[in-house]
Tab-separated table of N, CA and C in Angstrom:
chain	number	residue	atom	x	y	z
A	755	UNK	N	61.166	173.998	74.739
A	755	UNK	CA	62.078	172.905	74.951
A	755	UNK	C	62.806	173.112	76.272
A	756	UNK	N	63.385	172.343	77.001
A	756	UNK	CA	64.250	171.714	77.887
A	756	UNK	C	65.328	172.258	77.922
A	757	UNK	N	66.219	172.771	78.744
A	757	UNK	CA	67.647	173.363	78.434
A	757	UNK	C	68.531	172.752	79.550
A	758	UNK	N	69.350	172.202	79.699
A	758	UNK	CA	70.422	171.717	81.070
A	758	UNK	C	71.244	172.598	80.991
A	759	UNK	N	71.332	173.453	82.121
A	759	UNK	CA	72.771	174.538	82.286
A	759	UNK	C	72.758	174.043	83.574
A	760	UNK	N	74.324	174.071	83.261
A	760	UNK	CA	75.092	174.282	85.237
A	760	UNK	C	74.756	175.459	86.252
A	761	UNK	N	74.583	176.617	85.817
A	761	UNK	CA	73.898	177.602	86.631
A	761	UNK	C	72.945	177.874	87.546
A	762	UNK	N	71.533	177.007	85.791
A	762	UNK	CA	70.481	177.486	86.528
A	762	UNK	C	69.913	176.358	86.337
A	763	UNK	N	70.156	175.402	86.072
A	763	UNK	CA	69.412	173.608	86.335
A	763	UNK	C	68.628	174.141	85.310
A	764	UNK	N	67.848	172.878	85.013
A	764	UNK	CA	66.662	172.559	83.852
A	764	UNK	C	66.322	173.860	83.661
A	765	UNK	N	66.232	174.543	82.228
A	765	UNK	CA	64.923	175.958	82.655
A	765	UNK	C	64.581	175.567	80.659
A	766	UNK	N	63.007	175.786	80.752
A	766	UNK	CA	62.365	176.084	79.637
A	766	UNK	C	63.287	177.191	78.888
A	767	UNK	N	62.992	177.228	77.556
A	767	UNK	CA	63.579	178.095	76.110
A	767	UNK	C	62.537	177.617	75.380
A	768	UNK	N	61.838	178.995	74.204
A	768	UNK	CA	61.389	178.655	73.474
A	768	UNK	C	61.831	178.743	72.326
A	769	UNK	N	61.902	177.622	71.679
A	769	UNK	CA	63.059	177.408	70.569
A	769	UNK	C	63.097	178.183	69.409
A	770	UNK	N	61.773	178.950	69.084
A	770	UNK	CA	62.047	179.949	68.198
A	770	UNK	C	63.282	180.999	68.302
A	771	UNK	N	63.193	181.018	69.789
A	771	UNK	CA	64.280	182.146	70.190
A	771	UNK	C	65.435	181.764	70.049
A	772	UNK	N	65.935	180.827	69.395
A	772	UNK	CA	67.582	180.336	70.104
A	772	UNK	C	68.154	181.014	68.891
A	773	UNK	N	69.396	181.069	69.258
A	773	UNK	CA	70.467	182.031	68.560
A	773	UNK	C	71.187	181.111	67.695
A	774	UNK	N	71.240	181.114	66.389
A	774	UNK	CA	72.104	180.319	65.609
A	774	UNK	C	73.505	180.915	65.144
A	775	UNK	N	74.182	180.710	65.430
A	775	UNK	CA	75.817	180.961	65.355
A	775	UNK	C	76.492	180.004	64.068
A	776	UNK	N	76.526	180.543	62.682
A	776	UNK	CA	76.946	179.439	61.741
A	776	UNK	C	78.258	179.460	62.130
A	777	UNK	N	79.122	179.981	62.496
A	777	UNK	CA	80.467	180.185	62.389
A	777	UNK	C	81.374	180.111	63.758
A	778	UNK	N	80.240	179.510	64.458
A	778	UNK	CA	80.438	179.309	66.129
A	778	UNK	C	80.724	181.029	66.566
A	779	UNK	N	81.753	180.456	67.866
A	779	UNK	CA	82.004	181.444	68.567
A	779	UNK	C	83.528	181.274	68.757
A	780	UNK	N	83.764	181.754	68.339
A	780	UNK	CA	85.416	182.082	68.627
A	780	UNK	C	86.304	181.084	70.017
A	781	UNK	N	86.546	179.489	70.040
A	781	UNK	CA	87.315	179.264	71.515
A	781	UNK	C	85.686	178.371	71.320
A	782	UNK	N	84.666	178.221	70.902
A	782	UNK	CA	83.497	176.994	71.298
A	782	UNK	C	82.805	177.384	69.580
A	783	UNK	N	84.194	177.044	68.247
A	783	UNK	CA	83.484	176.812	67.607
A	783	UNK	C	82.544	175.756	66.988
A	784	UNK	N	82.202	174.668	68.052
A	784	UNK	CA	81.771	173.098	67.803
A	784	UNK	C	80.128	173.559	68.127
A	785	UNK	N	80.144	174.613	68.933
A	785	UNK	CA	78.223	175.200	69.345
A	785	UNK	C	78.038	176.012	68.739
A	786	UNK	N	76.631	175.969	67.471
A	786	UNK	CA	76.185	176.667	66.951
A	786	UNK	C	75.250	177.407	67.155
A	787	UNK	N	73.812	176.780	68.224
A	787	UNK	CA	72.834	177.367	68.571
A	787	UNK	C	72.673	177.695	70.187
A	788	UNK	N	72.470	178.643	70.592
A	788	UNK	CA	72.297	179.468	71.746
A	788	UNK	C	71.295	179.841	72.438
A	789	UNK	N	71.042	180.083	74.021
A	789	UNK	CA	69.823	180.574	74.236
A	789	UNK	C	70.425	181.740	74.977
A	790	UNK	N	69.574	182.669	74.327
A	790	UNK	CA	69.676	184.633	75.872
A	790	UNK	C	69.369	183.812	77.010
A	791	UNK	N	69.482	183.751	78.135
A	791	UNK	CA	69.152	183.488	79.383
A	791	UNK	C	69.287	184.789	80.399
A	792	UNK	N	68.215	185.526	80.992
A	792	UNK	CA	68.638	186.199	81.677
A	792	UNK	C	68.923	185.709	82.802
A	793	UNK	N	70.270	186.805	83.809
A	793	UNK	CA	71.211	186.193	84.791
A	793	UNK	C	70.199	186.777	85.900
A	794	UNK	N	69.675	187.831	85.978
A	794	UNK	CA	69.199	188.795	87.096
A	794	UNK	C	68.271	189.520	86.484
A	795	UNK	N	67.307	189.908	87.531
A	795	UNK	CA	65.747	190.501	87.250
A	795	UNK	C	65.774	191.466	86.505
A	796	UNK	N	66.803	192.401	85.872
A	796	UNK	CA	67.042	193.618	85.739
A	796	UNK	C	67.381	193.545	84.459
A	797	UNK	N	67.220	192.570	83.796
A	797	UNK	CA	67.861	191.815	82.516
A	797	UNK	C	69.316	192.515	81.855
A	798	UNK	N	70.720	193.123	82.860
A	798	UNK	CA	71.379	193.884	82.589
A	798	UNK	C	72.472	192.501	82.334
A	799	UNK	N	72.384	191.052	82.669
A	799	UNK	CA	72.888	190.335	82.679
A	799	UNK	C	72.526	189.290	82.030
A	800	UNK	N	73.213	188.316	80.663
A	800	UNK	CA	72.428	187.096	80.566
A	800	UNK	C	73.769	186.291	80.155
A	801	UNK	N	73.391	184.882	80.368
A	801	UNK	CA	73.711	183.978	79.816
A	801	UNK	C	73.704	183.630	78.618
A	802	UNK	N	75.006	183.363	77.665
A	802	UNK	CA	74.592	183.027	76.379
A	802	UNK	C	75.534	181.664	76.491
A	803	UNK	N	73.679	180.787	76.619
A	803	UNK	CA	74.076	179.187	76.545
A	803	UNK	C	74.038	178.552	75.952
A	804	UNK	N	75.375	177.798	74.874
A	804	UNK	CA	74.662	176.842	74.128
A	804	UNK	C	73.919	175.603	74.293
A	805	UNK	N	73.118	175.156	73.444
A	805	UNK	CA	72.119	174.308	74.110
A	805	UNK	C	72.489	173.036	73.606
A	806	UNK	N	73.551	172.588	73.601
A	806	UNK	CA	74.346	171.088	73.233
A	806	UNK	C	75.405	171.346	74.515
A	807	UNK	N	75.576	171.974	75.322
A	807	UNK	CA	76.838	172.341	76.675
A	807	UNK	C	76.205	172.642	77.752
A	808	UNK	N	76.008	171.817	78.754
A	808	UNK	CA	75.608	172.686	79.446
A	808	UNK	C	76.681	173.020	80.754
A	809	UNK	N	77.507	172.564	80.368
A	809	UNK	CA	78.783	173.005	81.319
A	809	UNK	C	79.419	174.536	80.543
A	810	UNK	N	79.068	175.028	80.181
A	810	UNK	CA	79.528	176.446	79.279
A	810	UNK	C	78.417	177.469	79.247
A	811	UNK	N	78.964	178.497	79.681
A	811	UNK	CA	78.068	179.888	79.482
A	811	UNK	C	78.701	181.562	79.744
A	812	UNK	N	78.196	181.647	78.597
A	812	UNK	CA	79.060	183.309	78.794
A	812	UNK	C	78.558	184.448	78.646
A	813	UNK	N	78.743	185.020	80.486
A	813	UNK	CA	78.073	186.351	80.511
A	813	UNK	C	78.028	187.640	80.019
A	814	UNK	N	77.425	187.821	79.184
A	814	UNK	CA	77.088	188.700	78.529
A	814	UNK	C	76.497	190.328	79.150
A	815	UNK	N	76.530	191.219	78.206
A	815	UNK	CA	75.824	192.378	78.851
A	815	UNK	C	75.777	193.420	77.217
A	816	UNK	N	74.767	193.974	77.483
A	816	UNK	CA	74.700	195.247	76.123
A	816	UNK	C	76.147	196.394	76.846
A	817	UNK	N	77.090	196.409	75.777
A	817	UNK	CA	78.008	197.255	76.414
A	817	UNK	C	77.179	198.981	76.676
A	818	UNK	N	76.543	199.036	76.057
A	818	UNK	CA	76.301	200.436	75.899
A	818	UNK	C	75.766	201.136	77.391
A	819	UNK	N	75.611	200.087	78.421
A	819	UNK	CA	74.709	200.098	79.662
A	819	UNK	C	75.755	200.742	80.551
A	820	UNK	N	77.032	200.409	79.719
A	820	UNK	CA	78.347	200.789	80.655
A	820	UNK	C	79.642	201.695	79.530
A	821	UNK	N	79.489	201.692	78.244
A	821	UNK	CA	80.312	202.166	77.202
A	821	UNK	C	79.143	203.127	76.625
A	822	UNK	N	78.862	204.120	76.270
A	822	UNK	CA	77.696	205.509	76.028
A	822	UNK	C	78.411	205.211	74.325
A	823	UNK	N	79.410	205.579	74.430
A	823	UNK	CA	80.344	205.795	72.811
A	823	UNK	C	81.115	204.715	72.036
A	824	UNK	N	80.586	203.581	72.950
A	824	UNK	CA	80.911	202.309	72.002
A	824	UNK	C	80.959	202.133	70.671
A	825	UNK	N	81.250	202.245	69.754
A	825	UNK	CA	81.037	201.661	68.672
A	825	UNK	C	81.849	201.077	67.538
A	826	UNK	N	80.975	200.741	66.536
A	826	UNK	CA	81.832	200.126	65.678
A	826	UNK	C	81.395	199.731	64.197
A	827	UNK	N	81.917	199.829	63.320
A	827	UNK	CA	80.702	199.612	61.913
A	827	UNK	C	81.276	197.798	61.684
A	828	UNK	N	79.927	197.966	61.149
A	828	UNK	CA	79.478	196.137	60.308
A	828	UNK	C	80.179	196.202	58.893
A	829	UNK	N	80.823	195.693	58.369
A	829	UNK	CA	81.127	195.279	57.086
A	829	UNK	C	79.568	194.986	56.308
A	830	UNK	N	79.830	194.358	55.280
A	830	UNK	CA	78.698	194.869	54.321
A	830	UNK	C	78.299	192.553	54.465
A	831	UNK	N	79.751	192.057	54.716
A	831	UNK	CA	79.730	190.630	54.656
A	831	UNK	C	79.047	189.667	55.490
A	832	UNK	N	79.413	190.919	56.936
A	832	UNK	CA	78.627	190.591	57.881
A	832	UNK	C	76.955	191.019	58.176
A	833	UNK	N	76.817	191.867	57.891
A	833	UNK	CA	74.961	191.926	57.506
A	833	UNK	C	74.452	191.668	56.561
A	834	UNK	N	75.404	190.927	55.774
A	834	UNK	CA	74.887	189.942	54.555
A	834	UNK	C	74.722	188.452	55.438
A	835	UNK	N	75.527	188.128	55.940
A	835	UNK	CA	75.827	186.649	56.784
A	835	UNK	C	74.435	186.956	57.933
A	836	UNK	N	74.224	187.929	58.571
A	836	UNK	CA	73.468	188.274	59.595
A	836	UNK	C	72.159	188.461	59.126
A	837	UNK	N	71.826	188.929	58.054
A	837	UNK	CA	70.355	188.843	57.330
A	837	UNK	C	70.227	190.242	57.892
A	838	UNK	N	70.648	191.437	58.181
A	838	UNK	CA	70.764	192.339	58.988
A	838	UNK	C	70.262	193.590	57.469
A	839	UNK	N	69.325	194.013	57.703
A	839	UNK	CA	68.436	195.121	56.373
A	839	UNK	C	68.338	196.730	57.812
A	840	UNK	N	68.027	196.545	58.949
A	840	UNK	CA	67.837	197.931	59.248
A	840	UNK	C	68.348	197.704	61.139
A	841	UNK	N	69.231	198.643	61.069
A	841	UNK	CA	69.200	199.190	62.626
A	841	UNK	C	68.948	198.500	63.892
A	842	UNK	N	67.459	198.802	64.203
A	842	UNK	CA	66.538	197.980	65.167
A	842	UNK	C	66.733	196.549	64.754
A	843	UNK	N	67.208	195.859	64.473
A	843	UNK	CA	67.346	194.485	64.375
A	843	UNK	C	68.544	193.950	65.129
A	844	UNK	N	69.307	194.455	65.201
A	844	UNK	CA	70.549	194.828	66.091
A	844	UNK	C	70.599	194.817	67.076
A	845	UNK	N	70.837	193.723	68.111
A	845	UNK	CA	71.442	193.799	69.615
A	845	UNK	C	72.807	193.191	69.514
A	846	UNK	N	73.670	194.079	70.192
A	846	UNK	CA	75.062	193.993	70.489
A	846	UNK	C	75.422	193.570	71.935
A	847	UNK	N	76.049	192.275	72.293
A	847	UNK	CA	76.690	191.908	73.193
A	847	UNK	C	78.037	191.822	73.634
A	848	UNK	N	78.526	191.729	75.081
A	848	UNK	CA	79.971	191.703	74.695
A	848	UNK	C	80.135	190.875	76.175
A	849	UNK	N	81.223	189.688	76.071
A	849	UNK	CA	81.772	189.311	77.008
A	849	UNK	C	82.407	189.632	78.247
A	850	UNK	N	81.595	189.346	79.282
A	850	UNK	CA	82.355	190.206	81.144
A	850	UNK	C	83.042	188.608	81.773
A	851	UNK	N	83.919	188.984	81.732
A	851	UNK	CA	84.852	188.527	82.843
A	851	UNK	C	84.591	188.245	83.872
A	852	UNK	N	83.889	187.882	85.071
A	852	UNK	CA	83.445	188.067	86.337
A	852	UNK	C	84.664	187.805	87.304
A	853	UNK	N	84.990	189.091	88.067
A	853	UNK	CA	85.963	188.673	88.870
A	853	UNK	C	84.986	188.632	90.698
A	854	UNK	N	86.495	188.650	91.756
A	854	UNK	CA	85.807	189.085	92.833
A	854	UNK	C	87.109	190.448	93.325
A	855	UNK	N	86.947	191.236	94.049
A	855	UNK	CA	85.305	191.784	93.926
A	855	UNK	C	84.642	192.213	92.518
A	856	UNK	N	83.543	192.252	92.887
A	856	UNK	CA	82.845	192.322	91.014
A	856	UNK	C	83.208	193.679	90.541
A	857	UNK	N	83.818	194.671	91.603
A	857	UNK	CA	84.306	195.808	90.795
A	857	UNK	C	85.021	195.364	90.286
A	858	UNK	N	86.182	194.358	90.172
A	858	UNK	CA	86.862	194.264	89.295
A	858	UNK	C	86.692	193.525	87.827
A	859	UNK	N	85.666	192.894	87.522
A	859	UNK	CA	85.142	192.418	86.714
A	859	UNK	C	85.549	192.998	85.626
A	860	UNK	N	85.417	192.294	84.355
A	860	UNK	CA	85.923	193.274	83.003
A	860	UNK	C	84.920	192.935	81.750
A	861	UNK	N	84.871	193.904	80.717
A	861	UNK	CA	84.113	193.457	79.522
A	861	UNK	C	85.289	193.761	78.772
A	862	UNK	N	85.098	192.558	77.575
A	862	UNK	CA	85.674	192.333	76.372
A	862	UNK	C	85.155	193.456	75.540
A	863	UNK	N	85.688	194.716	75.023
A	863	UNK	CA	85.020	195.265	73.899
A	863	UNK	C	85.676	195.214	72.541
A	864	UNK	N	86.346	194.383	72.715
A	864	UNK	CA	87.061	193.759	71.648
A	864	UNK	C	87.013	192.962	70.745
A	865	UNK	N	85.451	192.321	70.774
A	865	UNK	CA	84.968	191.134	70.307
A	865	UNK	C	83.548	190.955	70.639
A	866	UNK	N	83.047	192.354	69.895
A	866	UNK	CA	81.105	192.271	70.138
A	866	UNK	C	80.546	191.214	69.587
A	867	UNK	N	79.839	190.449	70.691
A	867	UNK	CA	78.493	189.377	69.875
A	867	UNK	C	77.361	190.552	69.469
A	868	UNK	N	77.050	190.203	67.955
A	868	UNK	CA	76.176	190.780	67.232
A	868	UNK	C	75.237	189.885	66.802
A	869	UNK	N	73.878	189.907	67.465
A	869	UNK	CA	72.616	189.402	66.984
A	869	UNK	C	71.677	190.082	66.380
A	870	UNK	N	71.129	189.441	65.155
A	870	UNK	CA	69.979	189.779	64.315
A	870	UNK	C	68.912	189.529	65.098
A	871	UNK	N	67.887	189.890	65.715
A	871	UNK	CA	67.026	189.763	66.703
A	871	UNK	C	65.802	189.473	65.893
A	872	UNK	N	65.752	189.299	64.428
A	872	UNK	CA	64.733	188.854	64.442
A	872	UNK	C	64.998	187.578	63.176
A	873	UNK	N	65.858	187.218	62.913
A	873	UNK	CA	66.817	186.057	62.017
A	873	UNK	C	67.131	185.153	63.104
A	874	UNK	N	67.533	185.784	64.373
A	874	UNK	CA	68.192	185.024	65.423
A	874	UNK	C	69.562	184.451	64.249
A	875	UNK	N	70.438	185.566	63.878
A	875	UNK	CA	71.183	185.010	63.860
A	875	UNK	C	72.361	185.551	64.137
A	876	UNK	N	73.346	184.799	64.643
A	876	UNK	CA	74.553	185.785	65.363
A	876	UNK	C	75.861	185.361	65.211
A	877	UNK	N	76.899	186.464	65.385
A	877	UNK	CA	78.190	186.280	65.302
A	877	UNK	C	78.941	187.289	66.352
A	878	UNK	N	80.078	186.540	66.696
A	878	UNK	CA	81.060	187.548	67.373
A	878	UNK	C	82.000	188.050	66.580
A	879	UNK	N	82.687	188.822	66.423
A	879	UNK	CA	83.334	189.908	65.763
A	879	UNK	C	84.732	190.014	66.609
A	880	UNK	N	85.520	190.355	65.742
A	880	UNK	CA	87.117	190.313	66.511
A	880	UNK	C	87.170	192.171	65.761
A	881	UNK	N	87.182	193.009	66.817
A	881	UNK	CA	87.411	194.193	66.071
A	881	UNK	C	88.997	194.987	66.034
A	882	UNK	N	89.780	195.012	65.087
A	882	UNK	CA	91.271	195.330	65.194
A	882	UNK	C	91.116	196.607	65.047
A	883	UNK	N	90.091	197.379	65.946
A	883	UNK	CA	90.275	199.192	66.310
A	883	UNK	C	91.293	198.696	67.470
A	884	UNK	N	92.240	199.329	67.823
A	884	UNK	CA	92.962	199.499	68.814
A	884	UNK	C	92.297	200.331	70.303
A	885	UNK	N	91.357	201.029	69.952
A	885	UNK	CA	90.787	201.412	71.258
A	885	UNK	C	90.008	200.931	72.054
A	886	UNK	N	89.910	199.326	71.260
A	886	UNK	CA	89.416	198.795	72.071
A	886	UNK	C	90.021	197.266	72.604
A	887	UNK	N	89.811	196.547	73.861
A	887	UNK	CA	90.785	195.506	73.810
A	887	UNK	C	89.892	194.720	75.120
A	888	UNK	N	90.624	193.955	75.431
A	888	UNK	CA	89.736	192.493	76.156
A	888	UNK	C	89.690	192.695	77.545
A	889	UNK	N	89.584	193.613	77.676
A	889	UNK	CA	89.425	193.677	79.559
A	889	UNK	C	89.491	195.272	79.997
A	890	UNK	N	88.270	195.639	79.445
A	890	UNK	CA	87.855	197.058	79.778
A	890	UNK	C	87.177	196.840	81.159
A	891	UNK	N	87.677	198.122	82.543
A	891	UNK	CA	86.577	197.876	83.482
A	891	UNK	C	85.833	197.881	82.947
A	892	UNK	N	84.662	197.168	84.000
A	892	UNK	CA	83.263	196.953	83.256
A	892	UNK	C	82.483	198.060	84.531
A	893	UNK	N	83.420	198.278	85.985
A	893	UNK	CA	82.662	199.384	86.414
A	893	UNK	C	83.849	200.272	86.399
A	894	UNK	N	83.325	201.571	85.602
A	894	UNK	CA	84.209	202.592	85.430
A	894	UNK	C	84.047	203.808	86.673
A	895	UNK	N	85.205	204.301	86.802
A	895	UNK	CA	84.985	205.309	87.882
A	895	UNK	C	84.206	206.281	87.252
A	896	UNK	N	84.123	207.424	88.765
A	896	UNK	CA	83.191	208.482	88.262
A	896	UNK	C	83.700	209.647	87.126
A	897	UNK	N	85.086	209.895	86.989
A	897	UNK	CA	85.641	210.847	86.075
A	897	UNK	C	85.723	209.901	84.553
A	898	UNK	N	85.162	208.473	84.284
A	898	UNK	CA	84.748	208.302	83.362
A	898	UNK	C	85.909	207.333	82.351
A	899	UNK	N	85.705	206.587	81.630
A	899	UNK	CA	86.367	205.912	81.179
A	899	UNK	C	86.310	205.793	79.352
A	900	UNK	N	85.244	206.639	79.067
A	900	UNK	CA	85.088	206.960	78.154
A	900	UNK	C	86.589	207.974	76.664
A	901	UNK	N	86.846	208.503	77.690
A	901	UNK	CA	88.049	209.182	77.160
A	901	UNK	C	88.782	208.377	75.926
A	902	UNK	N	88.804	207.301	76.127
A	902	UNK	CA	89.659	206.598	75.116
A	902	UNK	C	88.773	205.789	73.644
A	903	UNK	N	87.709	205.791	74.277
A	903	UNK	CA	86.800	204.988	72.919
A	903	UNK	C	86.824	206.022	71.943
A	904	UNK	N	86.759	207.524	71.978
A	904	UNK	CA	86.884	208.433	70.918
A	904	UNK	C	87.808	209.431	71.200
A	905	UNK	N	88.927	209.679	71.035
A	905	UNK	CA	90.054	210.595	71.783
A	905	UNK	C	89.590	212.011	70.613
């Protein structure tokens, strides 16, 4: 199928792939279904577009590419809601900020998008750990930024 985004003009999706969101997204709960779009060749970047907006898209990234000790456990409600039975089914996203300069850019680790990758089905998560919060650099210096996700 056909997709209209402001980004990247017309681009093919194959609709098996789209991401169904029953419960929206937290701030665009009126869009339920989604497409991954990658942003850059390196697929360290994508677009998660819904495909009823195409004035809306939010860049995404696997935190772990930039957080090593990220984590966080699933309730039992939510991999019931997620159709979620093992592990590998599991890709975790999280919202970047894009500033300029892009060092300053930030990820949300405060609110992982969690997709069933093979249900395609997904939710974002509001997590009330305190170590984590809405505007983590997203490039951390070299002595590391890690310190605080597990003290």
């Amino acid at each position: 199928m056909e997709l209209q985004t402001k980004h990247f003009g017309t681009v093919e999706v194959d609709g098996n792939e789209l991401i169904r969101f029953e419960q929206g997204i937290p701030g665009l709960e009126q869009y339920k279904t989604y497409a991954l779009l990658p942003v850059d060749e390196t697929s360290v970047y994508f677009a998660l577009q819904p495909v009823d907006e195409a004035e809306i898209a939010l860049i995404i990234t696997n935190p772990y590419l930039f957080y090593q000790q990220y984590s966080f456990d699933l309730d039992e409600a939510v991999k019931e809601e997620l159709a979620i039975s093992k592990r590998e089914d599991v890709a975790v996203y999280n919202v970047i900020t894009l500033k300029e300069p892009f060092s300053s850019s930030t990820i949300n680790l405060q609110a992982p998008i969690v997709i069933n990758v093979e249900s395609k089905k997904g939710r974002q998560l509001i997590l009330t750990d305190d170590h984590y919060h809405t505007r983590h650099p997203l490039i951390q210096s070299q002595e590391g930024g890690e310190r605080r996700a597990h003290p």
